[in-house]
GROMACS .gro file of C-alpha atoms in nm:
model
  434
    1MET     CA    1  -4.565   1.821  -5.456
    2LEU     CA    2  -4.366   1.748  -5.140
    3LYS     CA    3  -4.568   1.432  -5.077
    4LYS     CA    4  -4.500   1.311  -5.433
    5LEU     CA    5  -4.129   1.385  -5.392
    6LEU     CA    6  -4.115   1.191  -5.066
    7ARG     CA    7  -4.262   0.889  -5.244
    8GLN     CA    8  -3.984   0.886  -5.505
    9LYS     CA    9  -3.736   0.605  -5.442
   10VAL     CA   10  -3.438   0.802  -5.579
   11PHE     CA   11  -3.517   1.097  -5.351
   12LYS     CA   12  -3.546   0.867  -5.049
   13PHE     CA   13  -3.214   0.708  -5.145
   14ILE     CA   14  -3.040   1.049  -5.154
   15VAL     CA   15  -3.189   1.154  -4.819
   16GLY     CA   16  -3.093   0.816  -4.668
   17GLY     CA   17  -2.737   0.861  -4.793
   18GLY     CA   18  -2.723   1.207  -4.635
   19ILE     CA   19  -2.842   1.066  -4.301
   20ALA     CA   20  -2.578   0.789  -4.320
   21ALA     CA   21  -2.306   1.049  -4.393
   22PHE     CA   22  -2.416   1.250  -4.088
   23ILE     CA   23  -2.404   0.932  -3.875
   24ASN     CA   24  -2.052   0.867  -4.004
   25LEU     CA   25  -1.935   1.215  -3.900
   26LEU     CA   26  -2.107   1.190  -3.561
   27LEU     CA   27  -1.952   0.850  -3.487
   28ILE     CA   28  -1.596   0.947  -3.575
   29PHE     CA   29  -1.631   1.266  -3.369
   30ALA     CA   30  -1.762   1.068  -3.070
   31LEU     CA   31  -1.489   0.805  -3.094
   32ILE     CA   32  -1.205   1.056  -3.119
   33GLU     CA   33  -1.326   1.344  -2.902
   34TRP     CA   34  -1.535   1.169  -2.638
   35ILE     CA   35  -1.393   0.816  -2.606
   36GLY     CA   36  -1.032   0.918  -2.671
   37PHE     CA   37  -0.931   0.732  -2.991
   38ASN     CA   38  -0.675   1.006  -3.049
   39THR     CA   39  -0.354   0.837  -3.158
   40PRO     CA   40  -0.272   0.764  -3.525
   41THR     CA   41  -0.358   0.394  -3.485
   42LEU     CA   42  -0.675   0.457  -3.285
   43ARG     CA   43  -0.789   0.726  -3.531
   44ASN     CA   44  -0.762   0.472  -3.813
   45ILE     CA   45  -0.963   0.226  -3.606
   46ALA     CA   46  -1.220   0.500  -3.534
   47ASN     CA   47  -1.244   0.577  -3.905
   48ALA     CA   48  -1.297   0.210  -3.996
   49LEU     CA   49  -1.557   0.162  -3.720
   50SER     CA   50  -1.750   0.475  -3.815
   51ILE     CA   51  -1.755   0.376  -4.183
   52GLU     CA   52  -1.878   0.025  -4.107
   53LEU     CA   53  -2.145   0.139  -3.859
   54SER     CA   54  -2.270   0.414  -4.090
   55LEU     CA   55  -2.277   0.161  -4.376
   56LEU     CA   56  -2.493  -0.071  -4.167
   57ALA     CA   57  -2.710   0.225  -4.072
   58SER     CA   58  -2.760   0.315  -4.439
   59PHE     CA   59  -2.846  -0.049  -4.515
   60PHE     CA   60  -3.128  -0.054  -4.261
   61ILE     CA   61  -3.249   0.293  -4.365
   62TYR     CA   62  -3.276   0.176  -4.725
   63ARG     CA   63  -3.419  -0.162  -4.622
   64ILE     CA   64  -3.694  -0.008  -4.408
   65TRP     CA   65  -3.770   0.316  -4.594
   66VAL     CA   66  -3.661   0.282  -4.957
   67TRP     CA   67  -3.683  -0.087  -5.052
   68THR     CA   68  -3.973  -0.190  -4.829
   69GLY     CA   69  -4.125  -0.537  -4.804
   70GLY     CA   70  -3.939  -0.855  -4.900
   71ALA     CA   71  -3.802  -1.123  -4.674
   72TRP     CA   72  -3.680  -1.024  -4.327
   73THR     CA   73  -3.540  -1.361  -4.224
   74PHE     CA   74  -3.211  -1.376  -4.036
   75ARG     CA   75  -3.052  -1.580  -4.315
   76GLU     CA   76  -3.172  -1.348  -4.591
   77VAL     CA   77  -3.059  -1.025  -4.426
   78LEU     CA   78  -2.738  -1.134  -4.254
   79TRP     CA   79  -2.599  -1.382  -4.506
   80ARG     CA   80  -2.715  -1.236  -4.836
   81GLN     CA   81  -2.832  -0.875  -4.830
   82ILE     CA   82  -2.574  -0.719  -4.596
   83PRO     CA   83  -2.271  -0.885  -4.769
   84LEU     CA   84  -2.407  -0.786  -5.111
   85TYR     CA   85  -2.464  -0.432  -4.989
   86HIS     CA   86  -2.099  -0.413  -4.880
   87VAL     CA   87  -1.999  -0.530  -5.230
   88SER     CA   88  -2.225  -0.263  -5.381
   89ALA     CA   89  -2.076   0.018  -5.172
   90GLY     CA   90  -1.721  -0.110  -5.230
   91ALA     CA   91  -1.771  -0.129  -5.607
   92ALA     CA   92  -1.897   0.229  -5.610
   93VAL     CA   93  -1.587   0.350  -5.423
   94ILE     CA   94  -1.347   0.149  -5.644
   95VAL     CA   95  -1.502   0.280  -5.967
   96ARG     CA   96  -1.478   0.635  -5.835
   97ILE     CA   97  -1.117   0.617  -5.711
   98PHE     CA   98  -0.950   0.392  -5.969
   99ILE     CA   99  -1.148   0.455  -6.289
  100LEU     CA  100  -1.353   0.773  -6.291
  101PHE     CA  101  -1.119   1.013  -6.110
  102PRO     CA  102  -0.807   0.921  -6.318
  103LEU     CA  103  -1.009   0.937  -6.644
  104LEU     CA  104  -1.159   1.280  -6.575
  105ASP     CA  105  -0.824   1.405  -6.446
  106TRP     CA  106  -0.658   1.289  -6.771
  107LEU     CA  107  -0.929   1.473  -6.966
  108LYS     CA  108  -0.835   1.784  -6.761
  109VAL     CA  109  -1.176   1.820  -6.597
  110ASP     CA  110  -1.163   2.059  -6.300
  111TYR     CA  111  -1.111   1.871  -5.971
  112LYS     CA  112  -1.427   2.022  -5.817
  113ILE     CA  113  -1.641   1.895  -6.104
  114ASN     CA  114  -1.446   1.568  -6.093
  115THR     CA  115  -1.535   1.524  -5.725
  116LEU     CA  116  -1.900   1.613  -5.785
  117VAL     CA  117  -1.926   1.367  -6.072
  118GLY     CA  118  -1.750   1.103  -5.860
  119VAL     CA  119  -2.005   1.140  -5.581
  120LEU     CA  120  -2.289   1.129  -5.835
  121VAL     CA  121  -2.158   0.820  -6.011
  122SER     CA  122  -2.079   0.637  -5.685
  123ALA     CA  123  -2.428   0.702  -5.555
  124THR     CA  124  -2.582   0.599  -5.887
  125LEU     CA  125  -2.383   0.276  -5.903
  126ASN     CA  126  -2.470   0.194  -5.541
  127TYR     CA  127  -2.837   0.263  -5.617
  128ILE     CA  128  -2.844   0.045  -5.930
  129ILE     CA  129  -2.671  -0.252  -5.765
  130SER     CA  130  -2.886  -0.219  -5.454
  131ASP     CA  131  -3.206  -0.200  -5.657
  132ARG     CA  132  -3.125  -0.485  -5.894
  133LEU     CA  133  -2.918  -0.719  -5.680
  134VAL     CA  134  -2.926  -0.650  -5.307
  135PHE     CA  135  -3.294  -0.585  -5.243
  136LYS     CA  136  -3.441  -0.742  -5.558
  137THR     CA  137  -3.724  -0.499  -5.619
  138SER     CA  138  -3.800  -0.501  -5.989
  139VAL     CA  139  -4.109  -0.355  -6.153
  140LYS     CA  140  -4.255  -0.548  -6.444
  141SER     CA  141  -4.250  -0.366  -6.770
  142SER     CA  142  -4.619  -0.433  -6.819
  143GLN     CA  143  -4.690  -0.248  -6.496
  144ARG     CA  144  -4.479   0.046  -6.608
  145SER     CA  145  -4.653   0.073  -6.940
  146ALA     CA  146  -4.993   0.056  -6.774
  147GLU     CA  147  -4.909   0.366  -6.571
  148VAL     CA  148  -4.812   0.574  -6.875
  149PRO     CA  149  -5.085   0.808  -7.006
  150SER     CA  150  -5.116   0.908  -7.370
  151GLY     CA  151  -4.979   1.219  -7.537
  152ILE     CA  152  -4.642   1.394  -7.572
  153TYR     CA  153  -4.590   1.716  -7.382
  154TYR     CA  154  -4.314   1.948  -7.488
  155PRO     CA  155  -4.225   2.239  -7.258
  156GLU     CA  156  -4.376   2.563  -7.382
  157GLY     CA  157  -4.036   2.723  -7.438
  158LEU     CA  158  -3.950   2.468  -7.708
  159ALA     CA  159  -4.258   2.537  -7.919
  160PRO     CA  160  -4.092   2.794  -8.151
  161ALA     CA  161  -3.793   2.565  -8.211
  162LEU     CA  162  -4.003   2.256  -8.282
  163GLU     CA  163  -4.260   2.442  -8.494
  164ASN     CA  164  -4.465   2.186  -8.684
  165ARG     CA  165  -4.232   1.896  -8.616
  166SER     CA  166  -4.409   1.786  -8.296
  167PRO     CA  167  -4.583   1.445  -8.315
  168LEU     CA  168  -4.875   1.613  -8.138
  169LEU     CA  169  -4.962   1.782  -8.464
  170ARG     CA  170  -4.987   1.453  -8.652
  171PRO     CA  171  -5.256   1.188  -8.592
  172LEU     CA  172  -5.148   0.849  -8.465
  173GLN     CA  173  -5.040   0.645  -8.764
  174PRO     CA  174  -5.171   0.298  -8.847
  175GLU     CA  175  -4.931   0.008  -8.808
  176ASN     CA  176  -4.869  -0.035  -9.182
  177SER     CA  177  -4.729   0.320  -9.194
  178ARG     CA  178  -4.442   0.196  -8.977
  179LYS     CA  179  -4.287   0.049  -9.288
  180ILE     CA  180  -3.975   0.229  -9.406
  181LYS     CA  181  -4.038   0.336  -9.766
  182VAL     CA  182  -3.727   0.548  -9.814
  183PHE     CA  183  -3.414   0.504  -9.604
  184SER     CA  184  -3.193   0.812  -9.572
  185ILE     CA  185  -2.819   0.807  -9.508
  186VAL     CA  186  -2.675   1.127  -9.361
  187ILE     CA  187  -2.298   1.167  -9.400
  188PRO     CA  188  -2.112   1.468  -9.254
  189ALA     CA  189  -1.798   1.540  -9.455
  190HIS     CA  190  -1.515   1.782  -9.383
  191ASN     CA  191  -1.214   1.764  -9.617
  192GLU     CA  192  -1.283   1.404  -9.720
  193GLU     CA  193  -1.174   1.411 -10.085
  194GLY     CA  194  -0.965   1.098 -10.033
  195CYS     CA  195  -1.253   0.871  -9.931
  196ILE     CA  196  -1.595   1.028  -9.993
  197VAL     CA  197  -1.639   0.876 -10.340
  198THR     CA  198  -1.551   0.525 -10.223
  199THR     CA  199  -1.781   0.558  -9.921
  200ILE     CA  200  -2.083   0.671 -10.122
  201GLN     CA  201  -2.035   0.425 -10.405
  202SER     CA  202  -2.001   0.127 -10.171
  203ILE     CA  203  -2.318   0.227  -9.984
  204SER     CA  204  -2.525   0.290 -10.296
  205GLN     CA  205  -2.415  -0.038 -10.457
  206ILE     CA  206  -2.519  -0.254 -10.164
  207LEU     CA  207  -2.851  -0.072 -10.114
  208GLU     CA  208  -2.935  -0.107 -10.481
  209ALA     CA  209  -2.840  -0.475 -10.473
  210GLU     CA  210  -3.087  -0.520 -10.184
  211LYS     CA  211  -3.350  -0.319 -10.375
  212ILE     CA  212  -3.383  -0.069 -10.089
  213ALA     CA  213  -3.522   0.274 -10.178
  214TYR     CA  214  -3.270   0.522 -10.043
  215GLU     CA  215  -3.122   0.867 -10.048
  216ILE     CA  216  -2.769   0.960  -9.950
  217LEU     CA  217  -2.747   1.312  -9.812
  218VAL     CA  218  -2.394   1.442  -9.761
  219VAL     CA  219  -2.341   1.756  -9.554
  220ASN     CA  220  -2.037   1.939  -9.683
  221ASP     CA  221  -1.898   2.083  -9.361
  222ASN     CA  222  -1.704   2.385  -9.495
  223SER     CA  223  -1.451   2.167  -9.676
  224ARG     CA  224  -1.148   2.341  -9.822
  225ASP     CA  225  -1.042   2.060 -10.056
  226ARG     CA  226  -1.223   1.900 -10.355
  227THR     CA  227  -1.501   1.741 -10.147
  228GLU     CA  228  -1.780   1.963 -10.287
  229GLU     CA  229  -1.659   1.918 -10.645
  230LEU     CA  230  -1.667   1.540 -10.603
  231LEU     CA  231  -2.016   1.557 -10.451
  232GLN     CA  232  -2.139   1.749 -10.752
  233GLN     CA  233  -2.007   1.473 -10.980
  234LEU     CA  234  -2.167   1.201 -10.767
  235ASN     CA  235  -2.502   1.382 -10.775
  236PHE     CA  236  -2.481   1.403 -11.155
  237GLN     CA  237  -2.410   1.028 -11.178
  238ASN     CA  238  -2.671   0.916 -10.922
  239SER     CA  239  -2.989   1.111 -10.849
  240ASN     CA  240  -3.020   0.934 -10.512
  241VAL     CA  241  -2.707   1.116 -10.396
  242ARG     CA  242  -2.737   1.482 -10.303
  243TYR     CA  243  -2.555   1.723 -10.080
  244VAL     CA  244  -2.609   2.043  -9.884
  245ASN     CA  245  -2.354   2.287  -9.754
  246ASN     CA  246  -2.359   2.317  -9.377
  247TYR     CA  247  -2.526   2.646  -9.290
  248TYR     CA  248  -2.418   2.618  -8.925
  249PRO     CA  249  -2.067   2.686  -8.792
  250ASN     CA  250  -1.808   2.420  -8.865
  251GLY     CA  251  -1.831   2.108  -8.647
  252PHE     CA  252  -1.944   1.745  -8.656
  253GLY     CA  253  -2.252   1.805  -8.441
  254PHE     CA  254  -2.361   2.105  -8.645
  255ALA     CA  255  -2.312   1.912  -8.970
  256VAL     CA  256  -2.523   1.618  -8.852
  257ARG     CA  257  -2.793   1.852  -8.727
  258CYS     CA  258  -2.799   2.018  -9.069
  259GLY     CA  259  -2.844   1.676  -9.230
  260LEU     CA  260  -3.122   1.577  -8.989
  261GLU     CA  261  -3.310   1.894  -9.084
  262ASN     CA  262  -3.291   1.810  -9.455
  263PHE     CA  263  -3.326   1.432  -9.500
  264GLN     CA  264  -3.642   1.316  -9.676
  265GLY     CA  265  -3.677   0.948  -9.580
  266ASP     CA  266  -3.891   0.772  -9.320
  267ALA     CA  267  -3.578   0.681  -9.121
  268VAL     CA  268  -3.216   0.790  -9.117
  269ALA     CA  269  -2.878   0.634  -9.048
  270ILE     CA  270  -2.580   0.849  -8.957
  271VAL     CA  271  -2.271   0.720  -9.134
  272MET     CA  272  -1.912   0.843  -9.125
  273ALA     CA  273  -1.752   0.969  -9.446
  274ASP     CA  274  -1.424   0.781  -9.394
  275SER     CA  275  -1.557   0.432  -9.481
  276SER     CA  276  -1.514   0.319  -9.119
  277ASP     CA  277  -1.874   0.193  -9.106
  278ALA     CA  278  -1.951  -0.127  -9.296
  279PRO     CA  279  -2.221  -0.077  -9.568
  280GLU     CA  280  -2.357  -0.426  -9.491
  281ASN     CA  281  -2.455  -0.303  -9.145
  282ILE     CA  282  -2.665  -0.024  -9.302
  283VAL     CA  283  -2.874  -0.300  -9.459
  284ASP     CA  284  -2.897  -0.472  -9.119
  285TYR     CA  285  -3.024  -0.147  -8.969
  286TYR     CA  286  -3.287  -0.113  -9.240
  287TYR     CA  287  -3.435  -0.458  -9.183
  288LYS     CA  288  -3.434  -0.414  -8.805
  289LEU     CA  289  -3.626  -0.088  -8.843
  290GLN     CA  290  -3.875  -0.271  -9.064
  291GLU     CA  291  -3.947  -0.501  -8.768
  292GLY     CA  292  -4.091  -0.199  -8.587
  293TYR     CA  293  -3.809  -0.070  -8.367
  294ASP     CA  294  -3.778   0.308  -8.328
  295CYS     CA  295  -3.397   0.298  -8.316
  296VAL     CA  296  -3.124   0.050  -8.407
  297PHE     CA  297  -2.789   0.086  -8.231
  298GLY     CA  298  -2.478  -0.096  -8.343
  299SER     CA  299  -2.214  -0.226  -8.105
  300ARG     CA  300  -1.859  -0.311  -8.197
  301PHE     CA  301  -1.807  -0.483  -7.863
  302ILE     CA  302  -2.065  -0.763  -7.853
  303LYS     CA  303  -2.054  -1.110  -8.003
  304GLY     CA  304  -2.025  -1.074  -8.380
  305GLY     CA  305  -1.890  -0.718  -8.366
  306LYS     CA  306  -1.545  -0.633  -8.501
  307VAL     CA  307  -1.295  -0.353  -8.451
  308LEU     CA  308  -1.004  -0.321  -8.693
  309ASP     CA  309  -0.697  -0.103  -8.637
  310TYR     CA  310  -0.838   0.094  -8.341
  311PRO     CA  311  -0.564   0.308  -8.173
  312THR     CA  312  -0.497   0.155  -7.831
  313TYR     CA  313  -0.529   0.471  -7.621
  314LYS     CA  314  -0.857   0.563  -7.793
  315LEU     CA  315  -0.987   0.212  -7.738
  316ILE     CA  316  -0.909   0.229  -7.364
  317VAL     CA  317  -1.077   0.570  -7.325
  318ASN     CA  318  -1.373   0.448  -7.533
  319ARG     CA  319  -1.435   0.145  -7.314
  320LEU     CA  320  -1.402   0.345  -6.991
  321ALA     CA  321  -1.637   0.618  -7.118
  322ASN     CA  322  -1.896   0.365  -7.232
  323LEU     CA  323  -1.869   0.178  -6.901
  324PHE     CA  324  -1.934   0.506  -6.720
  325ILE     CA  325  -2.245   0.573  -6.931
  326LYS     CA  326  -2.364   0.214  -6.898
  327ILE     CA  327  -2.343   0.225  -6.518
  328LEU     CA  328  -2.486   0.576  -6.488
  329PHE     CA  329  -2.798   0.494  -6.691
  330GLY     CA  330  -2.827   0.125  -6.607
  331LEU     CA  331  -2.800   0.022  -6.973
  332LYS     CA  332  -2.716  -0.311  -7.131
  333PHE     CA  333  -2.596  -0.125  -7.442
  334ASN     CA  334  -2.216  -0.082  -7.438
  335ASP     CA  335  -2.128   0.138  -7.738
  336THR     CA  336  -2.316   0.464  -7.685
  337THR     CA  337  -2.036   0.687  -7.815
  338ASN     CA  338  -2.039   0.535  -8.166
  339ALA     CA  339  -2.200   0.768  -8.423
  340PHE     CA  340  -2.323   0.488  -8.652
  341LYS     CA  341  -2.689   0.445  -8.553
  342ALA     CA  342  -3.033   0.453  -8.718
  343TYR     CA  343  -3.351   0.631  -8.613
  344ARG     CA  344  -3.706   0.664  -8.738
  345ARG     CA  345  -3.815   1.015  -8.835
  346GLU     CA  346  -4.046   1.042  -8.533
  347VAL     CA  347  -3.748   0.980  -8.303
  348ILE     CA  348  -3.558   1.270  -8.459
  349ASP     CA  349  -3.867   1.485  -8.402
  350GLY     CA  350  -3.899   1.359  -8.045
  351ILE     CA  351  -3.539   1.430  -7.939
  352SER     CA  352  -3.523   1.775  -8.097
  353PRO     CA  353  -3.391   2.033  -8.047
  354LEU     CA  354  -3.041   1.891  -8.027
  355LEU     CA  355  -2.779   2.084  -7.829
  356SER     CA  356  -2.439   1.937  -7.917
  357HIS     CA  357  -2.203   2.123  -8.148
  358HIS     CA  358  -1.939   1.854  -8.178
  359PHE     CA  359  -1.887   1.478  -8.148
  360ASN     CA  360  -2.083   1.470  -7.823
  361LEU     CA  361  -2.391   1.462  -8.047
  362THR     CA  362  -2.316   1.090  -8.087
  363VAL     CA  363  -2.401   1.050  -7.717
  364GLU     CA  364  -2.686   1.301  -7.697
  365MET     CA  365  -2.901   1.135  -7.963
  366PRO     CA  366  -2.914   0.775  -7.830
  367LEU     CA  367  -2.936   0.880  -7.464
  368LYS     CA  368  -3.225   1.116  -7.534
  369ALA     CA  369  -3.402   0.847  -7.737
  370ILE     CA  370  -3.360   0.594  -7.455
  371VAL     CA  371  -3.454   0.835  -7.176
  372ARG     CA  372  -3.761   0.952  -7.368
  373GLY     CA  373  -3.894   0.600  -7.408
  374TYR     CA  374  -3.829   0.505  -7.771
  375SER     CA  375  -3.778   0.137  -7.842
  376TYR     CA  376  -3.439   0.016  -7.962
  377THR     CA  377  -3.242  -0.296  -8.036
  378THR     CA  378  -2.869  -0.361  -8.062
  379ILE     CA  379  -2.688  -0.554  -8.334
  380PRO     CA  380  -2.318  -0.632  -8.385
  381ILE     CA  381  -2.136  -0.412  -8.635
  382THR     CA  382  -1.791  -0.385  -8.789
  383TRP     CA  383  -1.570  -0.077  -8.761
  384CYS     CA  384  -1.244  -0.016  -8.946
  385ASN     CA  385  -1.012   0.278  -8.887
  386ARG     CA  386  -0.988   0.530  -9.170
  387GLN     CA  387  -0.729   0.463  -9.439
  388THR     CA  388  -0.707   0.820  -9.570
  389GLY     CA  389  -0.744   1.167  -9.422
  390ILE     CA  390  -0.717   1.280  -9.061
  391SER     CA  391  -0.950   1.199  -8.773
  392LYS     CA  392  -1.142   1.507  -8.655
  393LEU     CA  393  -1.201   1.372  -8.302
  394LYS     CA  394  -0.970   1.523  -8.036
  395LEU     CA  395  -1.030   1.342  -7.708
  396LYS     CA  396  -0.894   1.607  -7.472
  397GLU     CA  397  -1.104   1.876  -7.638
  398MET     CA  398  -1.419   1.660  -7.621
  399GLY     CA  399  -1.391   1.528  -7.263
  400SER     CA  400  -1.584   1.801  -7.082
  401ARG     CA  401  -1.835   1.829  -7.367
  402TYR     CA  402  -1.914   1.458  -7.350
  403LEU     CA  403  -1.950   1.484  -6.973
  404PHE     CA  404  -2.184   1.783  -7.005
  405ILE     CA  405  -2.422   1.607  -7.241
  406VAL     CA  406  -2.418   1.281  -7.040
  407LEU     CA  407  -2.507   1.468  -6.720
  408TYR     CA  408  -2.771   1.668  -6.909
  409ALA     CA  409  -2.941   1.345  -7.020
  410TRP     CA  410  -2.902   1.194  -6.672
  411LEU     CA  411  -3.066   1.495  -6.509
  412GLU     CA  412  -3.351   1.474  -6.759
  413LYS     CA  413  -3.399   1.108  -6.675
  414TYR     CA  414  -3.420   1.155  -6.299
  415LEU     CA  415  -3.538   1.514  -6.246
  416SER     CA  416  -3.771   1.605  -6.537
  417ARG     CA  417  -4.050   1.382  -6.401
  418GLY     CA  418  -4.131   1.251  -6.747
  419ASP     CA  419  -4.201   1.588  -6.910
  420TYR     CA  420  -4.016   1.484  -7.226
  421THR     CA  421  -4.094   1.113  -7.225
  422ARG     CA  422  -4.279   0.956  -7.512
  423LYS     CA  423  -4.624   0.892  -7.369
  424HIS     CA  424  -4.834   0.737  -7.644
  425PRO     CA  425  -4.845   0.354  -7.654
  426GLN     CA  426  -4.577   0.197  -7.871
  427LEU     CA  427  -4.684  -0.012  -8.167
  428ILE     CA  428  -4.624  -0.385  -8.140
  429ILE     CA  429  -4.297  -0.495  -8.297
  430GLN     CA  430  -4.359  -0.745  -8.572
  431SER     CA  431  -4.209  -1.089  -8.555
  432LYS     CA  432  -3.931  -1.182  -8.796
  433ASN     CA  433  -4.144  -1.471  -8.920
  434GLN     CA  434  -4.431  -1.248  -9.035
   0.00000   0.00000   0.00000
């Protein structure tokens, strides 16, 4: 096991960083205590020299031990790799000091956890930039897939929770079974009497116009207004609309989990009850799933995406949080925190059991799906702030919960050694022209 661990690039990177930190401490001690750099000005010079020399030491440790091979020409190392490595290390420090620390401090995260997360994020950012830019060591996707054996292995302790939902208990399905026959829409609703009817009617009208077989499942999350009464009327008018009362404690995450345990379609989209998600994008999700993707994620912040009437402070926190997740996981996707996403049924099985009780479920689901190897694509979507009712999301209450679930997924990605990763070969995604 030790030999396998020593071959892991991430482990070598961490050890190399520890050695560089020790060199830094040794150098500054030698300069101040032995050579006599012991005035305020000289101590600053000693600090700068020790940082630079330890940075160069870490570069050569990584270059020789972690990112082996490649060109060792004077021009390549001195004029390209070393300057880029300084940019990488500097970017990691800047993100930690000027973005991450103030954000976590504003969210009232304990300073010890804040510091730990800062070190983790800085190291991760330095690793990603070094791997993808400085040393240019990429592994072809075809090589990765060739190394992946077949089968999904859940840890034994999850067996009672997963029961018969594990894909291991079902034979591999032929490609034509990848077609979505019934598309489910799960809508959590808590005191949404002012908008639930409009939301459901607009969704059902556009799905019927597109001749898409669907069900709309609303989870009544312990509403104290007329939400349940209105749902009963909608069910009477349209048999494709049904509802269940949340049997878990009150909370967005619990309500969605209740819906995911009760939907009947081949795939599911999670949609907000306040009409903030455009019904046209639900249709876009459906057709993307029909192409063969396991998940479809919408982004409000790519070309073609729109955001209407987003509160400024929430928008700033949103972009910083998504940047943090994007850097931490090395993603191109930039809207992880948005709830409005679509998943095939086998993805829901594969990421269960879900842990989040609240809005952090919106992060847990896509990150687990990505980390566990399910295919996904991103499309632009439109989001409009609610016109009635009150938003249930309280940023200061959610900050530490979001951070917990992000770190949970990150630890699974780098420390679980693939125990939860989807192992069976993915089916070929059909071309749009077929």
